[in-house]
mmCIF file of C-alpha atoms and ligand atoms in Angstrom:
data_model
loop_
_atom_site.group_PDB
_atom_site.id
_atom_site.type_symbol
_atom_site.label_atom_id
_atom_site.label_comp_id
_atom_site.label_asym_id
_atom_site.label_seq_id
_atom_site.Cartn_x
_atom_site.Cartn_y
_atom_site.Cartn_z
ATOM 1 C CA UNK A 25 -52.104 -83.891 116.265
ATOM 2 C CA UNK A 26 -49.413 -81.808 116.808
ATOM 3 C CA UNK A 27 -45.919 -82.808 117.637
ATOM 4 C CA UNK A 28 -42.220 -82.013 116.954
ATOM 5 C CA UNK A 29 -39.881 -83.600 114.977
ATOM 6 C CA UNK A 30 -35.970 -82.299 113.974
ATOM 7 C CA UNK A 31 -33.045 -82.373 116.612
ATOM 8 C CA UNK A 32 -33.908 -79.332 117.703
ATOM 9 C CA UNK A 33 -37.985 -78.987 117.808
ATOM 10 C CA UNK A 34 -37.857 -76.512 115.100
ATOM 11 C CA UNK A 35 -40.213 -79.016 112.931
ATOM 12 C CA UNK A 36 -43.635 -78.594 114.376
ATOM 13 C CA UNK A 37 -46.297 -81.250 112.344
ATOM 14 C CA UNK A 38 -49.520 -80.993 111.855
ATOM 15 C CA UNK A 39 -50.691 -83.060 109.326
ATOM 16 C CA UNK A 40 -48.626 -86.409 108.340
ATOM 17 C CA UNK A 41 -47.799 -84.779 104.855
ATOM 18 C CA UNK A 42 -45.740 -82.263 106.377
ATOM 19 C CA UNK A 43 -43.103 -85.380 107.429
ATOM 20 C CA UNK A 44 -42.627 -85.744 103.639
ATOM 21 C CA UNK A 45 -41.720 -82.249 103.317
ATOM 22 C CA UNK A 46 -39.096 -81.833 105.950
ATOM 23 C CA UNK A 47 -35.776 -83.002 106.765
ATOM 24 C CA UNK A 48 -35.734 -84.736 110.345
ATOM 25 C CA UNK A 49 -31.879 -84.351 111.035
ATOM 26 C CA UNK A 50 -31.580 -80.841 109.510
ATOM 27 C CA UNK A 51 -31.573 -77.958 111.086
ATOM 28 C CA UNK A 52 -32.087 -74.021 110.865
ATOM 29 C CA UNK A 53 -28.465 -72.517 109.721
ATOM 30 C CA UNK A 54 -27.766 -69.212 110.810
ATOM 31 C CA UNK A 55 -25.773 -67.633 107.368
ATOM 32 C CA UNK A 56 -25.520 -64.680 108.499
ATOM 33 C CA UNK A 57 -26.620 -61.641 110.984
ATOM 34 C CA UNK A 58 -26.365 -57.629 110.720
ATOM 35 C CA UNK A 59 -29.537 -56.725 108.567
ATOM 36 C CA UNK A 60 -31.828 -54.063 110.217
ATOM 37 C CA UNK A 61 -34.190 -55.056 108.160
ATOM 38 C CA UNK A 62 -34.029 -58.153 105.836
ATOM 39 C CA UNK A 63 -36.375 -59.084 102.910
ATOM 40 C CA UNK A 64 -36.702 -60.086 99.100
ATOM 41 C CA UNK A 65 -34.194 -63.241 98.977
ATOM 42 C CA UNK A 66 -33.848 -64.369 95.526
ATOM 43 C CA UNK A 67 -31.520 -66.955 94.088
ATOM 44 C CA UNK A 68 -29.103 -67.163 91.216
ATOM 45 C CA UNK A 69 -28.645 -70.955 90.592
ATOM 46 C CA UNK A 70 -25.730 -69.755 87.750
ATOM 47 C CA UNK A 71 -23.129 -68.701 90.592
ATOM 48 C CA UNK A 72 -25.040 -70.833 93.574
ATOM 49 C CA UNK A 73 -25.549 -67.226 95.733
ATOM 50 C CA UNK A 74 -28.443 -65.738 96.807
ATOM 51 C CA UNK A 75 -28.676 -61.692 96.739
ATOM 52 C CA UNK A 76 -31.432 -60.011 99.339
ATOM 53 C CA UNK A 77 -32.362 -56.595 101.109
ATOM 54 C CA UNK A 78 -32.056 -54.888 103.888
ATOM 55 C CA UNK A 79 -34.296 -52.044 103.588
ATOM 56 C CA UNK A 80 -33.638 -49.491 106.314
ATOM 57 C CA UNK A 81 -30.002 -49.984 105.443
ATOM 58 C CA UNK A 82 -30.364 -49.083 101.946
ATOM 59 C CA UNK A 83 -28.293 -52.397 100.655
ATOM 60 C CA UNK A 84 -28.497 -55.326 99.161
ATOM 61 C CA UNK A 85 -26.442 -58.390 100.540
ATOM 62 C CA UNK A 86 -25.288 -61.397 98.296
ATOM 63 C CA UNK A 87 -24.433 -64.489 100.058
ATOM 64 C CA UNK A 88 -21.981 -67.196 98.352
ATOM 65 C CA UNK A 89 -20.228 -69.728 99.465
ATOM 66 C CA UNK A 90 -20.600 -68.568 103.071
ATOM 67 C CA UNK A 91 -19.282 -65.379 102.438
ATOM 68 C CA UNK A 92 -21.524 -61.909 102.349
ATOM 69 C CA UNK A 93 -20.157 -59.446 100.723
ATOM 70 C CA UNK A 94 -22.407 -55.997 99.951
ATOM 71 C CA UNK A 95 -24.208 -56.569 96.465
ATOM 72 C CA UNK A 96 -25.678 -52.793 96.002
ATOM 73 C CA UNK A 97 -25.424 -49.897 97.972
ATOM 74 C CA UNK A 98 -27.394 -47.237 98.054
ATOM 75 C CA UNK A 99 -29.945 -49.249 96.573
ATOM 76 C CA UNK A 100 -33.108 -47.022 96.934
ATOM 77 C CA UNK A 101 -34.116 -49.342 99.929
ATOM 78 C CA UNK A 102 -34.682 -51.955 97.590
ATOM 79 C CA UNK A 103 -37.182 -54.337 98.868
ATOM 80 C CA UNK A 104 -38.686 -57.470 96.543
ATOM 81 C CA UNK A 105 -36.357 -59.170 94.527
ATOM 82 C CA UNK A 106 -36.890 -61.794 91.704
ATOM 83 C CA UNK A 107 -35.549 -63.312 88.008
ATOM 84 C CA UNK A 108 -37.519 -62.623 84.735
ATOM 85 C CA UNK A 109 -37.278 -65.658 82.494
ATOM 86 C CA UNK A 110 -33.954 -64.293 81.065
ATOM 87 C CA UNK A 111 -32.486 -64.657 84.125
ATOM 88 C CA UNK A 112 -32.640 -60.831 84.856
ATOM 89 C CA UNK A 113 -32.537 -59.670 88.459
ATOM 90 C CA UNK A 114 -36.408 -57.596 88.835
ATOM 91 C CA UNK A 115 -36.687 -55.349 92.203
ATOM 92 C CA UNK A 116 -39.130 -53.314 93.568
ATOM 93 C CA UNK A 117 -37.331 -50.479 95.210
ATOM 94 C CA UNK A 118 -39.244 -48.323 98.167
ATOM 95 C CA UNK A 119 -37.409 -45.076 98.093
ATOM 96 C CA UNK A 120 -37.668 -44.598 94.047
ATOM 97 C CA UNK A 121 -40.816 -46.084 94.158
ATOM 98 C CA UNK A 122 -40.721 -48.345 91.083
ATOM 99 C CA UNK A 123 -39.662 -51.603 89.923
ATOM 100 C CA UNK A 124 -36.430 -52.428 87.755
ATOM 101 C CA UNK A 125 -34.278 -54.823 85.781
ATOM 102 C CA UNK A 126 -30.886 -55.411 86.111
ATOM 103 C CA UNK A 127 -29.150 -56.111 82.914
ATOM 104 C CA UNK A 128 -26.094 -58.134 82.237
ATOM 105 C CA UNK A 129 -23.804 -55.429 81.803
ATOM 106 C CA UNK A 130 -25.058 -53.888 85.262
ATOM 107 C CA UNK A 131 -27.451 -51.277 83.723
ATOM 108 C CA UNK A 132 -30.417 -50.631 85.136
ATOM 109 C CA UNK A 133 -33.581 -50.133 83.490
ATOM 110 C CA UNK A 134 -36.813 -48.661 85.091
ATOM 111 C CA UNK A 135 -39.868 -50.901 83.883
ATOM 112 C CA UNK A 136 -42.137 -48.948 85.503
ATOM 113 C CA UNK A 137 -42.659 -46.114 88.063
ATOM 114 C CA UNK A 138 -46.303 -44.228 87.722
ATOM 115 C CA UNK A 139 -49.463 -45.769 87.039
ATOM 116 C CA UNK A 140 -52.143 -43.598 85.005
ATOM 117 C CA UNK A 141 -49.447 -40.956 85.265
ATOM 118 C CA UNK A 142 -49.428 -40.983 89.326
ATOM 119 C CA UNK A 143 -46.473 -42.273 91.465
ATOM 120 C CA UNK A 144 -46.323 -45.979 92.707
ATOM 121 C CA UNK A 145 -46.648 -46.464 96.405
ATOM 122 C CA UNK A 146 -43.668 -48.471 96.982
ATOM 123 C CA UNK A 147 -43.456 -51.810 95.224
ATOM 124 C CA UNK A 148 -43.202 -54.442 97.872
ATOM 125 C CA UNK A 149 -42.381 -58.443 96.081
ATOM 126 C CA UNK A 150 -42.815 -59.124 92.796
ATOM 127 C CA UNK A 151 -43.230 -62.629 90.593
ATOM 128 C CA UNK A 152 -42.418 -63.313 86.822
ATOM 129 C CA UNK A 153 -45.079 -65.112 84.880
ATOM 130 C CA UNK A 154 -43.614 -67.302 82.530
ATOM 131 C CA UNK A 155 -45.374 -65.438 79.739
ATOM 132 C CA UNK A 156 -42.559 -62.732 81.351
ATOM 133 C CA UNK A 157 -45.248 -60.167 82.792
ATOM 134 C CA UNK A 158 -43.918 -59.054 85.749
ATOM 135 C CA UNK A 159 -46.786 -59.137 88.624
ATOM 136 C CA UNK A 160 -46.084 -56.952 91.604
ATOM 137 C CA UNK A 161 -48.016 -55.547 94.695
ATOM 138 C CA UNK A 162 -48.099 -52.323 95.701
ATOM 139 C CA UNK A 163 -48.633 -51.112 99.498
ATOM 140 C CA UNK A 164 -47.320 -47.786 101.396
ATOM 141 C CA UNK A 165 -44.490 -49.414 103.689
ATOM 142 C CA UNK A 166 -41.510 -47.555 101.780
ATOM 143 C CA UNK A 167 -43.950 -43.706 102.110
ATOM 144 C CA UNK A 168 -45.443 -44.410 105.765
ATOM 145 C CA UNK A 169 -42.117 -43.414 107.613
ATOM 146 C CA UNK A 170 -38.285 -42.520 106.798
ATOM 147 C CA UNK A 171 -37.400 -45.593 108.114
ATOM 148 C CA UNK A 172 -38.188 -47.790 104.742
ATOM 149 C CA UNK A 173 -37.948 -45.318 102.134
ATOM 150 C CA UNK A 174 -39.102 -41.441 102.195
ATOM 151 C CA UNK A 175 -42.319 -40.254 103.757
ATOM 152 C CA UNK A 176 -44.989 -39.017 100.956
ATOM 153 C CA UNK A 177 -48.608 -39.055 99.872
ATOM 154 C CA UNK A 178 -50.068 -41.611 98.222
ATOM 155 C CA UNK A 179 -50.855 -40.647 94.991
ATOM 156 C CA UNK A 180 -53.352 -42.752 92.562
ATOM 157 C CA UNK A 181 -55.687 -43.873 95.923
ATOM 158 C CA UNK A 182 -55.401 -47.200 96.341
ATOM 159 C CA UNK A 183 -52.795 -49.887 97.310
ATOM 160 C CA UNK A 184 -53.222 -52.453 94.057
ATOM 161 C CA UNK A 185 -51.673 -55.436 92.571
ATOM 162 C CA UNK A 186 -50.726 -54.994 89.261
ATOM 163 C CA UNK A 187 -49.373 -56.885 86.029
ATOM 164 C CA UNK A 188 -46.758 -55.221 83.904
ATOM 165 C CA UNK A 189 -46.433 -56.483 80.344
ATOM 166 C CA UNK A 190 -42.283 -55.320 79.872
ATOM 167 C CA UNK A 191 -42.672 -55.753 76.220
ATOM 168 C CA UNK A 192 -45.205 -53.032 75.974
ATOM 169 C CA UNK A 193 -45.383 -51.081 79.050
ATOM 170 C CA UNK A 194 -48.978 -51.866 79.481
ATOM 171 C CA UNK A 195 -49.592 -51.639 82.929
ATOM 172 C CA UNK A 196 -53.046 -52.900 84.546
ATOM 173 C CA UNK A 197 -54.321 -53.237 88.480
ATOM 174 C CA UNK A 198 -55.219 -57.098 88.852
ATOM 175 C CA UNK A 199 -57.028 -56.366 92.443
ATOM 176 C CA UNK A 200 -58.170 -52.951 93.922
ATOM 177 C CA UNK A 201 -59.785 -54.517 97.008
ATOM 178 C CA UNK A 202 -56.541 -55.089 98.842
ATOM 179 C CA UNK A 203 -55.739 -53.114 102.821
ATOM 180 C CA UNK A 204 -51.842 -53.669 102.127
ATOM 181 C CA UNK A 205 -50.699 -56.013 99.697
ATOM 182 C CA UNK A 206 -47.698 -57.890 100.001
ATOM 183 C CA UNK A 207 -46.281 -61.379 99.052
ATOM 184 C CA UNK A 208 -47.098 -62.719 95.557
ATOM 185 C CA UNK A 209 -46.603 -66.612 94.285
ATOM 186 C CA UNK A 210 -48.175 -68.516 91.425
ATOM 187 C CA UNK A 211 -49.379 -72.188 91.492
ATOM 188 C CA UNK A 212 -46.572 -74.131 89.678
ATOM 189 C CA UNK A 213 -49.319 -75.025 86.936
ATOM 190 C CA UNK A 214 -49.997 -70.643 87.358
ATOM 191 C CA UNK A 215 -53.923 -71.368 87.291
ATOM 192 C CA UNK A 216 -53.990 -70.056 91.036
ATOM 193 C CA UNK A 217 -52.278 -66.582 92.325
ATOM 194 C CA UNK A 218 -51.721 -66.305 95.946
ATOM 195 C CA UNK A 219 -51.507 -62.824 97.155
ATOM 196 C CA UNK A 220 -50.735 -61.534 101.401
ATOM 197 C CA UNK A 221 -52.299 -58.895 102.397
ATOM 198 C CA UNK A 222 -50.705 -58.018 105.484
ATOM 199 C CA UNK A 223 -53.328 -54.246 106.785
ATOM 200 C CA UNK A 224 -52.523 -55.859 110.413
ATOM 201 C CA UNK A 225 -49.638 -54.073 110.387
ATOM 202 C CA UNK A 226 -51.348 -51.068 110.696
ATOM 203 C CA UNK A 227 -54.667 -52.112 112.537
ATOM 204 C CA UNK A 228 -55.228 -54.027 115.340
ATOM 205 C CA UNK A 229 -57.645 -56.020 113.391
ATOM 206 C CA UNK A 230 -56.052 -55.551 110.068
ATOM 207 C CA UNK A 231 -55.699 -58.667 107.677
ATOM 208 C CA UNK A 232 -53.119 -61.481 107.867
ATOM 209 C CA UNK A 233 -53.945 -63.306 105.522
ATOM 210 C CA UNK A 234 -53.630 -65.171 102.024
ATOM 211 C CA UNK A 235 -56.088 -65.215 99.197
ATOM 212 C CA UNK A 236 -56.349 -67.401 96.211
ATOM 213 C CA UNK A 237 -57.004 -66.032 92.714
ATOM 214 C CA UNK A 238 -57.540 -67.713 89.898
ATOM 215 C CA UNK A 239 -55.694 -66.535 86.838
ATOM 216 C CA UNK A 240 -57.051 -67.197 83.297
ATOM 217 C CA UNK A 241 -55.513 -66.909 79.874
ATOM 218 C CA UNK A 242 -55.438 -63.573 79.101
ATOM 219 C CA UNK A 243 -53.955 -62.863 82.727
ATOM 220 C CA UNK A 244 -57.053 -61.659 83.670
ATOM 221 C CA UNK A 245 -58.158 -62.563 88.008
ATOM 222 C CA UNK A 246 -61.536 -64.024 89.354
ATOM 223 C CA UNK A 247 -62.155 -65.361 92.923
ATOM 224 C CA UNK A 248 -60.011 -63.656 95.488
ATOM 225 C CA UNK A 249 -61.135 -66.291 98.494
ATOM 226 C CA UNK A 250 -59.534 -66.569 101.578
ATOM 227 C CA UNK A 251 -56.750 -68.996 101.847
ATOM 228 C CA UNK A 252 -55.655 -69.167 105.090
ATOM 229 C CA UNK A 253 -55.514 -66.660 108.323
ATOM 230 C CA UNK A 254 -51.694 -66.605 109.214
ATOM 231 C CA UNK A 255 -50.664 -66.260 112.849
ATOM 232 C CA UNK A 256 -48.747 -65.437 114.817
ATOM 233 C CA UNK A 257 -47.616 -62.120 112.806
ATOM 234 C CA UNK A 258 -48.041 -61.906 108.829
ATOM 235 C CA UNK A 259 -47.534 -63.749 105.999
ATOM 236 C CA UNK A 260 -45.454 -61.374 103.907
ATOM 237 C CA UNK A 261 -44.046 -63.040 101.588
ATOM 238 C CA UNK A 262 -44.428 -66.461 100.561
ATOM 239 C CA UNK A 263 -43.514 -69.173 97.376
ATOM 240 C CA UNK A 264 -44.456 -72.540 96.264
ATOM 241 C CA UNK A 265 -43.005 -75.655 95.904
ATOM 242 C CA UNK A 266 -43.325 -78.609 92.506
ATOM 243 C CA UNK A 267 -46.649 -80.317 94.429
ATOM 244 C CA UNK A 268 -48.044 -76.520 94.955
ATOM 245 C CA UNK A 269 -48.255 -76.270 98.590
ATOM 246 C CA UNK A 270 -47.354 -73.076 100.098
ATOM 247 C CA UNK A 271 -44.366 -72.087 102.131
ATOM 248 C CA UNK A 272 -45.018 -68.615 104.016
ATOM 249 C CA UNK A 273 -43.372 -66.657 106.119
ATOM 250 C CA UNK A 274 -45.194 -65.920 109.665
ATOM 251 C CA UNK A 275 -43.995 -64.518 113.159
ATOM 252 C CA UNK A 276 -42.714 -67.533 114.601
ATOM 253 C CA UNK A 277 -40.637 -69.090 111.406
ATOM 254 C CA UNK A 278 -41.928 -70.337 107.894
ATOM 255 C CA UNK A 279 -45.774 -72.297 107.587
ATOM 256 C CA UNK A 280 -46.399 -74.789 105.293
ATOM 257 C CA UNK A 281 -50.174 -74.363 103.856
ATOM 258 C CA UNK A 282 -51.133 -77.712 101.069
ATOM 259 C CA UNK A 283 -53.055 -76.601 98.184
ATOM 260 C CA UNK A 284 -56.338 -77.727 99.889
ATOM 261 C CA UNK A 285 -55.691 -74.833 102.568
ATOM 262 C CA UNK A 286 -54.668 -77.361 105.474
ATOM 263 C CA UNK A 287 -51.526 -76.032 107.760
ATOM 264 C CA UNK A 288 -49.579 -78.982 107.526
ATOM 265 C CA UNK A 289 -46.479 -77.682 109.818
ATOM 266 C CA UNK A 290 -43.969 -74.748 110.676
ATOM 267 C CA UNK A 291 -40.137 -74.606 110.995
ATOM 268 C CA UNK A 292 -39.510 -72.616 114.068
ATOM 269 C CA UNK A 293 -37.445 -69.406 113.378
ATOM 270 C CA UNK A 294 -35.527 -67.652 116.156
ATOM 271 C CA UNK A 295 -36.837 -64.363 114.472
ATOM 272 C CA UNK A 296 -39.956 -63.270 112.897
ATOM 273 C CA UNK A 297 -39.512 -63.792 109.243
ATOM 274 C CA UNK A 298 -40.154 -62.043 106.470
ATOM 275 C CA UNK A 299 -39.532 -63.568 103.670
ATOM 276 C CA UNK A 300 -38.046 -66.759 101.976
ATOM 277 C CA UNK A 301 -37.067 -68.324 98.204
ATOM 278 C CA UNK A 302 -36.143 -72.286 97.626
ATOM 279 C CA UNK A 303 -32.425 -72.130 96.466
ATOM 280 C CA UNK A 304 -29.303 -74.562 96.184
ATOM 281 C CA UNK A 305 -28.356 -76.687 93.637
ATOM 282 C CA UNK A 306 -31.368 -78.260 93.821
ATOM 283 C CA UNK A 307 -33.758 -75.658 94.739
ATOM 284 C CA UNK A 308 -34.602 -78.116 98.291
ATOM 285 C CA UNK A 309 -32.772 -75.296 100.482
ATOM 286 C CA UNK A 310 -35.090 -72.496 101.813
ATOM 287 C CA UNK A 311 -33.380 -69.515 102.331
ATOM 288 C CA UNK A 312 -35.226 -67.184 104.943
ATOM 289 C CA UNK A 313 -35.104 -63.337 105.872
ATOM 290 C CA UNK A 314 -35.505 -63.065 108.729
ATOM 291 C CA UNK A 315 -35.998 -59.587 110.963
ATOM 292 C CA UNK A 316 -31.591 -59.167 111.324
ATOM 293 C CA UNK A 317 -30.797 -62.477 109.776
ATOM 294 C CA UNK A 318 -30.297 -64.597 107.428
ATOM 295 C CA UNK A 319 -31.384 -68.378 107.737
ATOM 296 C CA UNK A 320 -31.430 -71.541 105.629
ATOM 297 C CA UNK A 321 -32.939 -75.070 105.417
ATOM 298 C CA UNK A 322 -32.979 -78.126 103.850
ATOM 299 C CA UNK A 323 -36.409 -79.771 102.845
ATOM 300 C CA UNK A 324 -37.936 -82.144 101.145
ATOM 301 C CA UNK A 325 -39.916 -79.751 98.767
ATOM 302 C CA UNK A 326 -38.563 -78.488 95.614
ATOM 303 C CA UNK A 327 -39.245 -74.860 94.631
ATOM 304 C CA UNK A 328 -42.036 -74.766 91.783
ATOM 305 C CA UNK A 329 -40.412 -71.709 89.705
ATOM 306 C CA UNK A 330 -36.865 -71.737 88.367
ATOM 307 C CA UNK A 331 -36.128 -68.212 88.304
HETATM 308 MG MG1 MG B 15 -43.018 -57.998 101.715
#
């Protein structure tokens, strides 16, 4: 059954659950337009504002209150942003080709740039266990062209996810058999890690699609399935809500995946979208990137992680 719900058709349902998850009278709230570019929206529930990137523009944007104001320039085309368990801001920045931490008195501290002594690619999103290993994926978007970062090789041969212990430096690649990976969530319970790999961008028949690890003790991977084929356009990035169903971002607006891999609905996006993060005081707001915008929405859902 498909069939629309919202005052403006932007609630598309598939499965009856997905009318528990969604708002009927709310709508899609353009915050804000300008980006080239937009991406990695996190959240700071301490000053209700939300900080994101716009890559080719080589800035981050904070959002509060209604107001944007610039957050960083020159901000190495900054892509994936996220919140240790500290509260820290973590980003993965294309054109430096690492990931960092910002600390409270605005310093910035590089947890990691090379792997085996080789440059990164260009760290893409990124997630903070709550054991505070920082888990981040690694594909070539910020070296392919100028327009993301700065043209460059390669250098270690692969495009991995990897798991960054901050308290040690010990860096290890979770999955090698990843095209381009991209968005990265836990299961609230962090048994399951859902990983995008979005190759399609770069081959006609390239992936776009989620898989499904699960994660044991030591932080160690098995299984790898397939979650779900996302279309139209990629899945990108991605997080989860308190009952573990999966919000993803897609060409058309943001798809709603239950644990059990059943698409249960989409909110309609006038852009293709790239990303989202729950925010508000109550974490039931999704804010979306989205292509030259920024969007928002009020669900039913609650995000899983409080970053
Ligand atoms: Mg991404």
């Amino acid at each position: 059954m498909t069939r629309t719900s919202g005052i403006r058709d932007e609630i598309e349902i598939y499965d009856e659950r997905f009318l528990y998850l969604t708002v009927g009278n709310a709508w899609v709230d353009k915050l804000y337009t300008g980006a080239l570019w937009a991406e990695g929206p996190v959240y700071f529930a301490d000053g209700d504002y939300l900080v994101w990137s716009d890559i080719p523009n080589n800035r981050m944007l904070r959002w509060a209150g209604g107001h944007v104001s610039v957050f960083r320039d020159f901000a190495n085309n900054s892509n994936g942003n996220t919140r240790d368990r500290q509260g820290r801001l973590v980003t993965c920045e294309h054109g430096a080709r690492r990931v960092t931490r910002t600390e409270p008195d605005g310093s910035i501290t590089v947890l990691v740039d090379q792997f085996q002594g080789k440059k990164l690619n260009s760290p893409n999103d990124v997630v903070v266990k709550s054991d505070g290993t920082v888990w981040f994926t690694d594909p070539p978007y910020g070296i392919l062209s100028d327009y993301e970062g700065h043209v460059a090789e390669g250098e270690y041969g692969g495009c991995y996810v990897f798991r960054l212990d901050p308290s040690t430096g010990n860096l290890e690649a979770v999955a090698k058999d990843f095209n381009k990976p991209n968005g990265i969530a836990f299961s609230p319970d962090e048994s399951k890690l859902y990983v995008v790999d979005t190759g399609g961008s770069h081959a006609m028949a390239g992936e776009h699609h989620i898989r499904a690890f699960s994660v044991d003790q030591q932080g160690r991977l098995t299984g790898g399935e397939l979650f779900a084929e996302v279309s139209p356009g990629l899945a990108d990035g991605l997080r989860v809500d308190q009952q573990g169903n999966i919000w993803t971002s897609a060409g058309d607006g943001v798809h709603c995946y239950a644990p059990d891999g059943v698409r249960l609905g989409k909110i309609r996006v006038p852009e293709p979208v790239s990303n989202l993060t729950f925010g508000g005081p109550k974490r039931n707001r999704i804010f979306i990137t989205a292509t030259t915008s920024l969007y928002a929405v009020y669900v039913a859902a609650t995000g899983a992680q409080r970053p």
